[in-house]
Coordinates of C-alpha atoms in Angstrom, one line a residue:
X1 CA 152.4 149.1 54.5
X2 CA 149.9 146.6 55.9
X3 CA 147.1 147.2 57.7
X4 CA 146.9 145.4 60.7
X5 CA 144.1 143.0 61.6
X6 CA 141.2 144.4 63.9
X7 CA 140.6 141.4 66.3
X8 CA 137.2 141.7 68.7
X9 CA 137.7 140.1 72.0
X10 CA 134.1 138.1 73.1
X11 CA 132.9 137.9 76.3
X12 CA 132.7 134.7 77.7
X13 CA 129.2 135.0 77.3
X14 CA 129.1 135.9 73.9
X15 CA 131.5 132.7 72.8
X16 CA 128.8 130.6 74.8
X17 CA 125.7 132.0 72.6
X18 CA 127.6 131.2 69.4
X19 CA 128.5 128.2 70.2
X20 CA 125.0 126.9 71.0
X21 CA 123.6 129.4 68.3
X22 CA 122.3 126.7 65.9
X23 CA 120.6 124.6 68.4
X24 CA 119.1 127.1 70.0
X25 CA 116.8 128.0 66.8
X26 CA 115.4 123.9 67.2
X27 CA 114.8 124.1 70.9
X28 CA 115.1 127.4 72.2
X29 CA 116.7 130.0 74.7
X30 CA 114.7 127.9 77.5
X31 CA 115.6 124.8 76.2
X32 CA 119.1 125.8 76.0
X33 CA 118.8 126.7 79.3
X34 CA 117.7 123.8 81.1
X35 CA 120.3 121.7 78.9
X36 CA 122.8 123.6 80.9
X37 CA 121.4 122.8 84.5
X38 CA 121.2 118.9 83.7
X39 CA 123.6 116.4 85.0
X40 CA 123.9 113.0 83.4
X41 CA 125.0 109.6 84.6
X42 CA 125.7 107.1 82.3
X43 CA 125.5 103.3 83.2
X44 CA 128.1 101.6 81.1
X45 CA 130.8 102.7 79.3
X46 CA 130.3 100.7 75.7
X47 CA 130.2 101.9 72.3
X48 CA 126.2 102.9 72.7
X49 CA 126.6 104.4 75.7
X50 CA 129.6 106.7 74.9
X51 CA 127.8 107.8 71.5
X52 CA 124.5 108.5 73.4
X53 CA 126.6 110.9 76.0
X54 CA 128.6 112.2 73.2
X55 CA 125.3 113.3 71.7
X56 CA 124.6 115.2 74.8
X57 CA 127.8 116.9 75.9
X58 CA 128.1 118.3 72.3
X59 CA 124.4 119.7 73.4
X60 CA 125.9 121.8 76.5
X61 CA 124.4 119.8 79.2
X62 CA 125.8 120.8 82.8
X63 CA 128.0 117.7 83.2
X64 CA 128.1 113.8 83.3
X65 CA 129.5 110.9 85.5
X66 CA 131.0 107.5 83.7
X67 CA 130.2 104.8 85.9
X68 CA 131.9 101.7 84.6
X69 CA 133.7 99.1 86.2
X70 CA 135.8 97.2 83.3
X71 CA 139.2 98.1 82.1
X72 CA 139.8 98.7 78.4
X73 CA 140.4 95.5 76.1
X74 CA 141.1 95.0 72.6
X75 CA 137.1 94.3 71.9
X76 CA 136.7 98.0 72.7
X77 CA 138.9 99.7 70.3
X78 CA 136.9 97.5 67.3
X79 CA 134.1 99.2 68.6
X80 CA 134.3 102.3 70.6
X81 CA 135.9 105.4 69.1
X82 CA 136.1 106.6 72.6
X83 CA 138.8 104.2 73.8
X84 CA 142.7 104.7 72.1
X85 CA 145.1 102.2 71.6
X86 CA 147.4 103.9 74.1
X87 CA 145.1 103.3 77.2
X88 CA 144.9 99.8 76.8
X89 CA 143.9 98.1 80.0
X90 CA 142.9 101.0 82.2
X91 CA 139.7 101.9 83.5
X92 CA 136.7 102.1 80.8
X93 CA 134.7 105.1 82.8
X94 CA 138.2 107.4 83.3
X95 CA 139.7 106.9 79.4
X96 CA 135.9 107.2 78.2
X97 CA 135.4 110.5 80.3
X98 CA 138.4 111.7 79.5
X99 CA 137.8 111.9 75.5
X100 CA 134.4 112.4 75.7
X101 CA 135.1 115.7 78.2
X102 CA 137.6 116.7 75.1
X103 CA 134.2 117.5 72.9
X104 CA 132.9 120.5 75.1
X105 CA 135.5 122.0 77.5
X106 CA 132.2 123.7 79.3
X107 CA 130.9 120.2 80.6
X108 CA 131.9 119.2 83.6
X109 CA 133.5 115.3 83.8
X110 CA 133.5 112.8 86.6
X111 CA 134.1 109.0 86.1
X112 CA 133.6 106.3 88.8
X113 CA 135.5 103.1 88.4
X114 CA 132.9 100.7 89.2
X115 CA 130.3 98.2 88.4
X116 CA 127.0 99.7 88.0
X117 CA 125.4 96.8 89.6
X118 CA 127.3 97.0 92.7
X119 CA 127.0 100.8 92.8
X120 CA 123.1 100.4 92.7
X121 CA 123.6 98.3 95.6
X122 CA 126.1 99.7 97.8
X123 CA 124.9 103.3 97.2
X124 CA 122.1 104.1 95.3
X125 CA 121.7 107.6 96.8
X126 CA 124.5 108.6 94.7
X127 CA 122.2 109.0 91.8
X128 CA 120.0 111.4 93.5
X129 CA 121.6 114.5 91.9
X130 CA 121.4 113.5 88.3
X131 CA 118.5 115.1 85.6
X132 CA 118.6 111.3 83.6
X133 CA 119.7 108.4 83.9
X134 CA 121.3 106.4 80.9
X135 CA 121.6 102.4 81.7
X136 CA 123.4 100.2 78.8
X137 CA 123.3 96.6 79.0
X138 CA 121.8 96.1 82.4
X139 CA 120.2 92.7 83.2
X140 CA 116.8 92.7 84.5
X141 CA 117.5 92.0 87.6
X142 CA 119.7 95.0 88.0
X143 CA 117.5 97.0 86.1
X144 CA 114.6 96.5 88.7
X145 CA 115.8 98.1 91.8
X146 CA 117.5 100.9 89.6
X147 CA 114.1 102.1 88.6
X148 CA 112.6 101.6 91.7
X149 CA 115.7 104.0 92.8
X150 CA 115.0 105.9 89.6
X151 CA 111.2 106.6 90.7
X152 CA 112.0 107.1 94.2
X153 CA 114.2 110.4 93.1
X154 CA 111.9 111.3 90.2
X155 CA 114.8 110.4 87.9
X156 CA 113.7 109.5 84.4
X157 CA 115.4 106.5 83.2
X158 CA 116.9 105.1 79.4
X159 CA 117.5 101.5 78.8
X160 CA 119.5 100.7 76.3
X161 CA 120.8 97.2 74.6
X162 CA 122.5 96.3 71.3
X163 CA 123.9 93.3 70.1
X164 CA 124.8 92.9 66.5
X165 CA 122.3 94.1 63.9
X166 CA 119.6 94.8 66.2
X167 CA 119.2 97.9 69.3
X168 CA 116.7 98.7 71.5
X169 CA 115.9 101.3 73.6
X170 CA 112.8 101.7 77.1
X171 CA 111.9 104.5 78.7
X172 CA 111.3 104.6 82.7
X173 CA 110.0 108.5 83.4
X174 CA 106.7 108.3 85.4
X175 CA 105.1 111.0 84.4
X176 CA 106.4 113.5 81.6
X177 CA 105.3 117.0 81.1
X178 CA 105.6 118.1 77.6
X179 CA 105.7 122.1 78.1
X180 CA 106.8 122.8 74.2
X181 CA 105.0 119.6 71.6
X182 CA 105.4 122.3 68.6
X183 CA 102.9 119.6 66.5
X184 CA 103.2 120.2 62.7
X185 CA 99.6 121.8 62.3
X186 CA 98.3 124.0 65.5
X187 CA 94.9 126.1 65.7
X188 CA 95.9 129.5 65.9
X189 CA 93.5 131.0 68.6
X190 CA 93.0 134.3 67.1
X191 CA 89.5 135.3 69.3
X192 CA 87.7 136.3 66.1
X193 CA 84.5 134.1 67.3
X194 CA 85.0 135.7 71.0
X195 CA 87.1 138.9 70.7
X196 CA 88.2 140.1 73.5
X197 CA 87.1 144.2 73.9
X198 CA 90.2 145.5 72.8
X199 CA 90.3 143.6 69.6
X200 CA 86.6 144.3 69.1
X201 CA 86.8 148.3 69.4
X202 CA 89.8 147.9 67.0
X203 CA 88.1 145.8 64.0
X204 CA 84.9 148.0 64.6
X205 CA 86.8 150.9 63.7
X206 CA 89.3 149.7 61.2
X207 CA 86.0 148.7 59.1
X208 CA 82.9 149.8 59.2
X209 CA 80.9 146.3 58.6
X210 CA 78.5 147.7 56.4
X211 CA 80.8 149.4 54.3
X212 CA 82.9 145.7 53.8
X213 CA 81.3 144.9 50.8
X214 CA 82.1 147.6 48.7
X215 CA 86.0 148.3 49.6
X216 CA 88.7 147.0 48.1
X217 CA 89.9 144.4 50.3
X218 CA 93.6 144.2 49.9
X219 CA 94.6 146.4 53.0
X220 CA 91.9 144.5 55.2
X221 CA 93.6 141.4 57.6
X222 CA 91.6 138.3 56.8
X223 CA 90.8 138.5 60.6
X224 CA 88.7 141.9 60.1
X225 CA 87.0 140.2 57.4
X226 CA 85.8 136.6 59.1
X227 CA 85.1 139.2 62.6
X228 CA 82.9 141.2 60.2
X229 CA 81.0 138.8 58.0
X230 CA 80.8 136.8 61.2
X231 CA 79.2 139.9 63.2
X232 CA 76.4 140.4 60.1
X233 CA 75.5 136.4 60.1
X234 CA 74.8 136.8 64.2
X235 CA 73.1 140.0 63.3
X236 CA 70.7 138.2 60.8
X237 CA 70.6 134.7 62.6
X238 CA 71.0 135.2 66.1
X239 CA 74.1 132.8 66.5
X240 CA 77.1 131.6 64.6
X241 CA 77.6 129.1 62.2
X242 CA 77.1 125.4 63.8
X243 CA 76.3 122.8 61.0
X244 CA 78.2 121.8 58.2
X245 CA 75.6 123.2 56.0
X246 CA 75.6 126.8 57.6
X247 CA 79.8 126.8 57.8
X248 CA 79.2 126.0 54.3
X249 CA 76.9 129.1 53.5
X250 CA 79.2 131.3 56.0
X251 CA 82.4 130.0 53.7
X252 CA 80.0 131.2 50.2
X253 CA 79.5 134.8 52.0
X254 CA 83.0 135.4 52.5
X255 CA 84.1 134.3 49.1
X256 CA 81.7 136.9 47.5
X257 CA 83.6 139.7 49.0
X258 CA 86.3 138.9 45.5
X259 CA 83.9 137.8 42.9
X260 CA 86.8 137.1 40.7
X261 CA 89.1 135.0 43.5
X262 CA 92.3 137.3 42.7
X263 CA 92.7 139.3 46.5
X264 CA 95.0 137.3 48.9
X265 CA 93.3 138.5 51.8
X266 CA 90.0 136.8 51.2
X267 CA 91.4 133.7 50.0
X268 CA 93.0 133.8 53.6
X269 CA 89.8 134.2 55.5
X270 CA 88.5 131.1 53.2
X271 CA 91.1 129.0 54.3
X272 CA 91.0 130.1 57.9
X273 CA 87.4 129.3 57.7
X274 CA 87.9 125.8 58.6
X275 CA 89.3 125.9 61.7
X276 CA 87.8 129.2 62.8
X277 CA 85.0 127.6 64.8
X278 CA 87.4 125.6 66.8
X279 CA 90.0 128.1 67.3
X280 CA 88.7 128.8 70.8
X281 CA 87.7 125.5 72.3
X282 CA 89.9 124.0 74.4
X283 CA 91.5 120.5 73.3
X284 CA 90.2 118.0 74.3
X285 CA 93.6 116.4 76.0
X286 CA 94.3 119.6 77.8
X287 CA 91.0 119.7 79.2
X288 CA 92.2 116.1 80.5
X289 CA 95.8 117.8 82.2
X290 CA 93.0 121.1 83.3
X291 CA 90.9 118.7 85.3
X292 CA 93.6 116.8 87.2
X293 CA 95.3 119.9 88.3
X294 CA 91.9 121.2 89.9
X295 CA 91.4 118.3 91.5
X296 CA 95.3 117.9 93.0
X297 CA 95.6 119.1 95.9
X298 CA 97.9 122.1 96.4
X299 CA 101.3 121.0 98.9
X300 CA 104.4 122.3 99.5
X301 CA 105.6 119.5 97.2
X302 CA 104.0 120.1 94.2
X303 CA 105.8 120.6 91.3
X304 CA 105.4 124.1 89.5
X305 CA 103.9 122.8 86.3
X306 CA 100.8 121.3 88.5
X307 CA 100.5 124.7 90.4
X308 CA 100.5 126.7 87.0
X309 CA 98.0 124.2 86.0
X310 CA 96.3 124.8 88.4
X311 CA 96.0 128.6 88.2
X312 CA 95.1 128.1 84.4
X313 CA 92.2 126.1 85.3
X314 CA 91.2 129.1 87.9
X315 CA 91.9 131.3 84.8
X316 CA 89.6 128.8 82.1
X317 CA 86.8 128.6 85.1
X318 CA 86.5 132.4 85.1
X319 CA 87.3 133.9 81.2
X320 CA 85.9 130.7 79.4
X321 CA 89.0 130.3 77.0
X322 CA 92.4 129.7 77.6
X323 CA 95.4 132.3 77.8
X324 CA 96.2 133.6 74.7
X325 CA 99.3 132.7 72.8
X326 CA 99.6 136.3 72.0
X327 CA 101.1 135.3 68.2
X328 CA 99.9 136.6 65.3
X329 CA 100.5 134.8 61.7
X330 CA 101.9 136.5 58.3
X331 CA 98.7 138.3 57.0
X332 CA 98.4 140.4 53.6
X333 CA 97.5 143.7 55.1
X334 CA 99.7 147.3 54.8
X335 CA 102.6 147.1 57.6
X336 CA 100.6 149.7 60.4
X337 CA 97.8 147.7 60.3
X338 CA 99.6 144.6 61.1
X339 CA 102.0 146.2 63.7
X340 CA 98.9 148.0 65.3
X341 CA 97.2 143.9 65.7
X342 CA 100.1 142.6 66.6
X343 CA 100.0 144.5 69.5
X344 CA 97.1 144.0 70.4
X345 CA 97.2 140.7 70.7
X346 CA 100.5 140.8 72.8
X347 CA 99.4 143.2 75.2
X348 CA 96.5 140.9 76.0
X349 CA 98.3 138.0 76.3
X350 CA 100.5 139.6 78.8
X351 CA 97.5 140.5 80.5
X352 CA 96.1 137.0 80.8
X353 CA 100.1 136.2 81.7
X354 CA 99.9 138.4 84.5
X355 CA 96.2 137.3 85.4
X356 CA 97.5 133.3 85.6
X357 CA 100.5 135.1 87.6
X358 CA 98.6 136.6 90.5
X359 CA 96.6 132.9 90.8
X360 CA 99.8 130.9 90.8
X361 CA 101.4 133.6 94.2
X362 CA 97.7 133.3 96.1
X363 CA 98.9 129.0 95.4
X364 CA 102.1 129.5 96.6
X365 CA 101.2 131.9 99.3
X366 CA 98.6 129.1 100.5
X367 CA 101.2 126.2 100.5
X368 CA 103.5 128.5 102.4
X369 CA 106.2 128.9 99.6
X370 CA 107.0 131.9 98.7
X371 CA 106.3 134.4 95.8
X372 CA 108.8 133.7 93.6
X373 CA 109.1 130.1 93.9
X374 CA 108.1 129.8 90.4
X375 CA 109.8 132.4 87.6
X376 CA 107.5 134.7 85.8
X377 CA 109.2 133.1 82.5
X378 CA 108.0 129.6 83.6
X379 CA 104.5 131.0 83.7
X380 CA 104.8 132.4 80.7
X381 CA 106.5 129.5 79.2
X382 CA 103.2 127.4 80.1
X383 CA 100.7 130.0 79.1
X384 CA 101.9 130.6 75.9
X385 CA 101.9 126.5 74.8
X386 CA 98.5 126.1 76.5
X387 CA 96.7 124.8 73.9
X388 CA 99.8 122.1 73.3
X389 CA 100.3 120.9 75.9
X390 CA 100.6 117.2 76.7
X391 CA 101.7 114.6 80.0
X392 CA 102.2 111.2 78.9
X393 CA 102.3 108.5 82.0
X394 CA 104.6 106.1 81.2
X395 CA 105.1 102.4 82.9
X396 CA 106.9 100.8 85.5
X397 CA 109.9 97.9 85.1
X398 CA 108.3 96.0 87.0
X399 CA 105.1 96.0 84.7
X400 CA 107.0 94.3 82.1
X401 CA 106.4 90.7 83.5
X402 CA 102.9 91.3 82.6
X403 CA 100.9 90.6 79.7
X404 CA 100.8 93.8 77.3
X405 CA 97.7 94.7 74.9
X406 CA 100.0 97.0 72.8
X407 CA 102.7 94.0 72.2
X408 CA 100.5 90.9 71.5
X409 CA 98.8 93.2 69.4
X410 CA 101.8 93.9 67.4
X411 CA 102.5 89.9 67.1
X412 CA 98.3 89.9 66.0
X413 CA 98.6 92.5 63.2
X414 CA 101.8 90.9 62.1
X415 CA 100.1 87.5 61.4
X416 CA 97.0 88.9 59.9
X417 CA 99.6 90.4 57.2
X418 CA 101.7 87.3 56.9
X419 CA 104.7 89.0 58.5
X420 CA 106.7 88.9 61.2
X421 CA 106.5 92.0 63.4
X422 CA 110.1 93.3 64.9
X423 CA 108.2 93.0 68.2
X424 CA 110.0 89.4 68.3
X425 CA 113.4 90.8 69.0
X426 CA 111.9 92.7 72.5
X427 CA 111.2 89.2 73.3
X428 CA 114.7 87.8 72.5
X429 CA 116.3 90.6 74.5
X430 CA 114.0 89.7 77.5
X431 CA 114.9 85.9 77.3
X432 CA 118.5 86.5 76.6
X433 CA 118.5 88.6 80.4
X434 CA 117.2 85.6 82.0
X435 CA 119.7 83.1 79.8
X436 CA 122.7 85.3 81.2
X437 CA 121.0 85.3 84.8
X438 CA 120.8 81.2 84.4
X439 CA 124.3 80.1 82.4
X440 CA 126.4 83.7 83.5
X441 CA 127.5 84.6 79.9
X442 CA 125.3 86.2 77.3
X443 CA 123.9 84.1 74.4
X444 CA 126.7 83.2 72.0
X445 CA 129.3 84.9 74.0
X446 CA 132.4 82.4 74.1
X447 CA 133.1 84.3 77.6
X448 CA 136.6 82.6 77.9
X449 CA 135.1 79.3 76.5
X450 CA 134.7 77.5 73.5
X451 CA 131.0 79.1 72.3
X452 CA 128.4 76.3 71.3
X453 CA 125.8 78.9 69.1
X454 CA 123.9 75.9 68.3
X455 CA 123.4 74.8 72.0
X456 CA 123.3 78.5 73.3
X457 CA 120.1 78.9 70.6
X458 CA 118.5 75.9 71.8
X459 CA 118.9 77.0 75.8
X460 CA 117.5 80.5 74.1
X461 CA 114.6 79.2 72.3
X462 CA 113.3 77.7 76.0
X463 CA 113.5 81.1 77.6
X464 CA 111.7 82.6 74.9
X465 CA 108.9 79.8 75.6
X466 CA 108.9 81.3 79.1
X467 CA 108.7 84.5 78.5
X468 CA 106.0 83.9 75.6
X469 CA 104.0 82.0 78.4
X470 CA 104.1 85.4 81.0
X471 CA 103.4 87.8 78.8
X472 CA 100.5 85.4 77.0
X473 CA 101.8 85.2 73.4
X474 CA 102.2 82.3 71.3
X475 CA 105.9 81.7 71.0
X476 CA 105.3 80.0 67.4
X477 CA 105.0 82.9 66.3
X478 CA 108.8 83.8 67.2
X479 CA 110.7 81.4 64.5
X480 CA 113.4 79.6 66.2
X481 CA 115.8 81.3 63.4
X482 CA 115.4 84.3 65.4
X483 CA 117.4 82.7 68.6
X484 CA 120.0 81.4 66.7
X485 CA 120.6 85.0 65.1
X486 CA 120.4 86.5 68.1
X487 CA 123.5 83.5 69.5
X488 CA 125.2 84.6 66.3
X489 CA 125.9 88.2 67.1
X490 CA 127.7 86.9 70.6
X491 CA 126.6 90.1 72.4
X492 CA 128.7 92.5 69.9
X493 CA 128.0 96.3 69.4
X494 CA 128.7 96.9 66.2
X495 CA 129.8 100.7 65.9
X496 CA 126.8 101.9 63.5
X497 CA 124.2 100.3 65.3
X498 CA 125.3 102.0 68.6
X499 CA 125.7 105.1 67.1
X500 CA 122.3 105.0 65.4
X501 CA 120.8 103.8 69.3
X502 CA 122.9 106.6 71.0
X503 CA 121.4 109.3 68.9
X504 CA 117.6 107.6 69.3
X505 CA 118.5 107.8 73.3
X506 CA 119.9 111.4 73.4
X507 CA 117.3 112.8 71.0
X508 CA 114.5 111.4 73.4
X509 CA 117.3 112.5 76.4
X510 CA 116.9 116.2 75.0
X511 CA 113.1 115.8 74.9
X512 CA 112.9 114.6 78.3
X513 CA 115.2 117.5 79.8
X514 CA 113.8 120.0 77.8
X515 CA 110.4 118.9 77.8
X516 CA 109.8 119.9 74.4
X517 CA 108.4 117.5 71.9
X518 CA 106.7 113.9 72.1
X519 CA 109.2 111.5 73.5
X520 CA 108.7 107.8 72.6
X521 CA 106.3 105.4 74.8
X522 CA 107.9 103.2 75.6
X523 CA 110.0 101.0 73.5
X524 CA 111.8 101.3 70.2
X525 CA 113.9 98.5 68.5
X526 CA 115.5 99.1 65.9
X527 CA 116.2 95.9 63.4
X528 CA 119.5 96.8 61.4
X529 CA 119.6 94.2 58.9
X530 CA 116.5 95.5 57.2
X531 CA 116.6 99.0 58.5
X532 CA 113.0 99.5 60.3
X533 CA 112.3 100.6 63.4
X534 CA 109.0 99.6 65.5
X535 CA 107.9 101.7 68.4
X536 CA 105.3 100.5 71.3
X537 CA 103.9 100.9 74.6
X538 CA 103.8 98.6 77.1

């Protein structure tokens, strides 16, 4: 007889944490979290814009609006897999939407069947709801007042453009907080230089320093070891360690606690020895973020990051350090000893949580909002990434028009090495915005018409001559080949350069809504025929 199959029914809730499972180890429950609360509206239904969306649907954002005002043509099924044969010659934004809502039943759809340009001008208000705002193809012109709308609503903003070989992609987001940077290497804070009394009673206790050098170290954490030998050089010196020569001689004490180099634990406090003089200052950049928060001015309108800032400076003012991360690294030690530290270092870091906590309700209570206008797990969040955190200040649009250190300097470098940097094709994609704006087709697009490449490079190479001249680089250094290639591709996406450019956009689109990670300032172009990419700031 068989036995029948035991099925389990899942919650909706427990379908939702699977499905996201994977992600969730990159960026987080958090992250995860404010994925699902952000609404997207994408400027453009073409191949690189449906593959930058796709990207972020298949993420779990909240939702996303098409706004496009072509119908679909036989162009867009040699290049966008998110337009079928079958729905030939209706609207880009609904059959785009459509297919693209078909990857993640959970995101909500919405699809407006009009130009962007003219929706910018009839209504911009109508982007006011969205988390980010993706723009493909947009002229300069257009571009303009859309970040100015952009700004206005505190929007963040991608460009994006791609014809033939080569992509591009700017970034419009004023000023980005990055919460979570997780940088390769990080300075543990461990307080071994300035323990904190808990932590000092318990390394006191665990050993006795003058019994250190005759124990067998292997069930001694390499922090009771650098606390101890540290303690006996203050005792004998009067201070800590402060040139190279003296880390040097601290370094030689430790490593004749194992004479013959075999116990793990010491050869951990050597190589924590580098960093452990450090481990307590505060960087230098968030000292920079510490500084403008105390001297904001606390208002009803600022944001919560500023006011936890805020409270941290308070915090820094007072204790002298930082809040403590509260994590503790893998350490060869026996397991009590490790779980008895590891708590330790929790408990206090909830303390200093609960410290920044009772500062950031006197801010609120001040600016007349209330208690919990902030979440205790947004403090938290903060406190514990303290020591990497990071705001990068990015440009305006309109800043373009003017001459750029970053840029000519790219063009400089290039010629001192007798190359040609990919800089140039920023510079073609600016002149071919004002070619469109002058002749109302795109450079080497036949538009209808019998297409002249020849003639279109020659009207090309002018406008790069202008634009050259306003942003004060010398346009021989931009070979006229460059325009012709440019004509060449006829304003084509090809699929695998759009694809390549929508996952550059969404991955920095994932940055910017979860503020995790350093997102790219400001420009990247990406040059497909010899597969580089070149990022710069303007």
């Amino acid at each position: 007889m068989a036995t029948p199959m035991v099925t389990e029914v899942q919650s909706a809730e427990e379908l939702q944490k699977d499905k996201y499972d994977r992600q969730k180890r990159l960026w987080g429950e958090g992250g995860q979290v404010r994925l699902s609360k952000a609404s997207v509206c994408l400027l453009g239904a073409s191949a690189t814009g449906t593959e930058t969306l796709k990207n972020l649907v298949l993420g779990g954002i909240k939702g996303f609006t098409v706004v496009d005002g072509e119908k679909t043509s036989e162009r867009d099924l040699g290049q966008n897999f998110f337009v079928t044969k079958s729905r030939l010659g209706e609207p880009r934004a609904e059959v785009t939407a459509d297919l693209l809502a078909e990857l993640n039943p959970d995101v909500a759809r919405d699809a407006i069947c009009e130009r962007p340009e003219e929706l910018i001008e009839r209504n911009p208000s109508i982007l006011r709801p969205f988390s980010l705002i993706v723009a493909v193809g947009l002229r300069h012109h257009v571009l303009l007042p859309l970040s100015r709308t952009c700004k206005e609503y505190d929007i963040p903003l991608i460009a994006l453009d791609v014809n033939g070989m080569i992509g591009m992609v700017r970034l419009y987001i004023g000023e980005h907080v990055v919460v979570e940077s997780k940088p390769d290497n990080t300075i543990r804070d461990l307080r071994i230089t300035a323990p904190f009394a808990e932590l000092k009673s318990y390394l006191d206790g665990l050993v006795p320093s003058e019994r250190l050098p005759t124990l067998s170290h292997s069930h001694v954490p390499y922090i009771a070891v650098l606390y101890h030998v540290l303690k006996k050089w203050k005792e004998e010196k009067g201070q800590g360690p402060s040139t190279y020569a003296e880390k040097k001689a601290f370094k030689e004490e430790v490593a004749q606690l194992d004479p013959t180099a075999t116990q793990v634990n010491i050869q951990e406090a050597m190589a924590a020895v580098n960093t452990l003089f450090n481990s307590t200052r505060v960087p230098d950049r968030v000292r920079e973020i510490l500084k403008k928060a105390k001297d904001l001015n606390a208002h009803a309108d600022l944001s919560s990051f500023w006011i936890i800032m805020k409270a941290i400076s308070d915090f820094v003012d007072t204790e002298g350090v930082l809040p403590l991360p509260g994590s503790l690294p893998d350490l060869e030690c026996d397991t009590a000893t490790y779980l008895e530290l590891q708590q330790l270092y929790k408990e206090k870091a909830e303390k200093d949580i609960a410290d920044i906590r009772e500062r950031v309700e006197d801010i609120l209570s001040t600016i007349g909002r209330g208690a919990n206008a902030i979440s205790a797990d947004e403090v938290r969040t903060v406190c514990k990434n303290a020591y990497v955190l990071d705001v990068m200040q990015y440009g305006e649009l309109s800043e373009e028009d003017q001459p750029s250190e970053s840029l000519a300097m790219q063009f400089m470098t290039a010629k001192a090495m007798d190359t040609e940097s990919d800089a140039l094709w920023y510079v073609l994609f600016r002149a071919a915005e004002r070619f469109a704006v002058k002749y109302s087709h795109m450079p080497g697009e036949s538009n209808g018409k019998d297409a002249s490449v020849d003639v279109d490079a020659q009207m090309l190479r002018s406008e790069v001559a202008e634009i050259c001249s306003k942003l004060q680089i010398d346009s021989a250094l931009i070979d006229d080949k460059y325009a012709a290639e440019y004509c060449r591709y006829g304003n084509s996406e090809l699929h695998n350069i759009a694809s390549f450019i929508g996952g550059v956009a969404a991955q920095e689109g994932i940055k910017i809504i979860t503020r995790q990670l350093i997102t790219l300032n400001s420009v990247f172009i990406f040059n497909g025929t010899k597969g580089t990419g070149l990022q710069f700031s303007l």
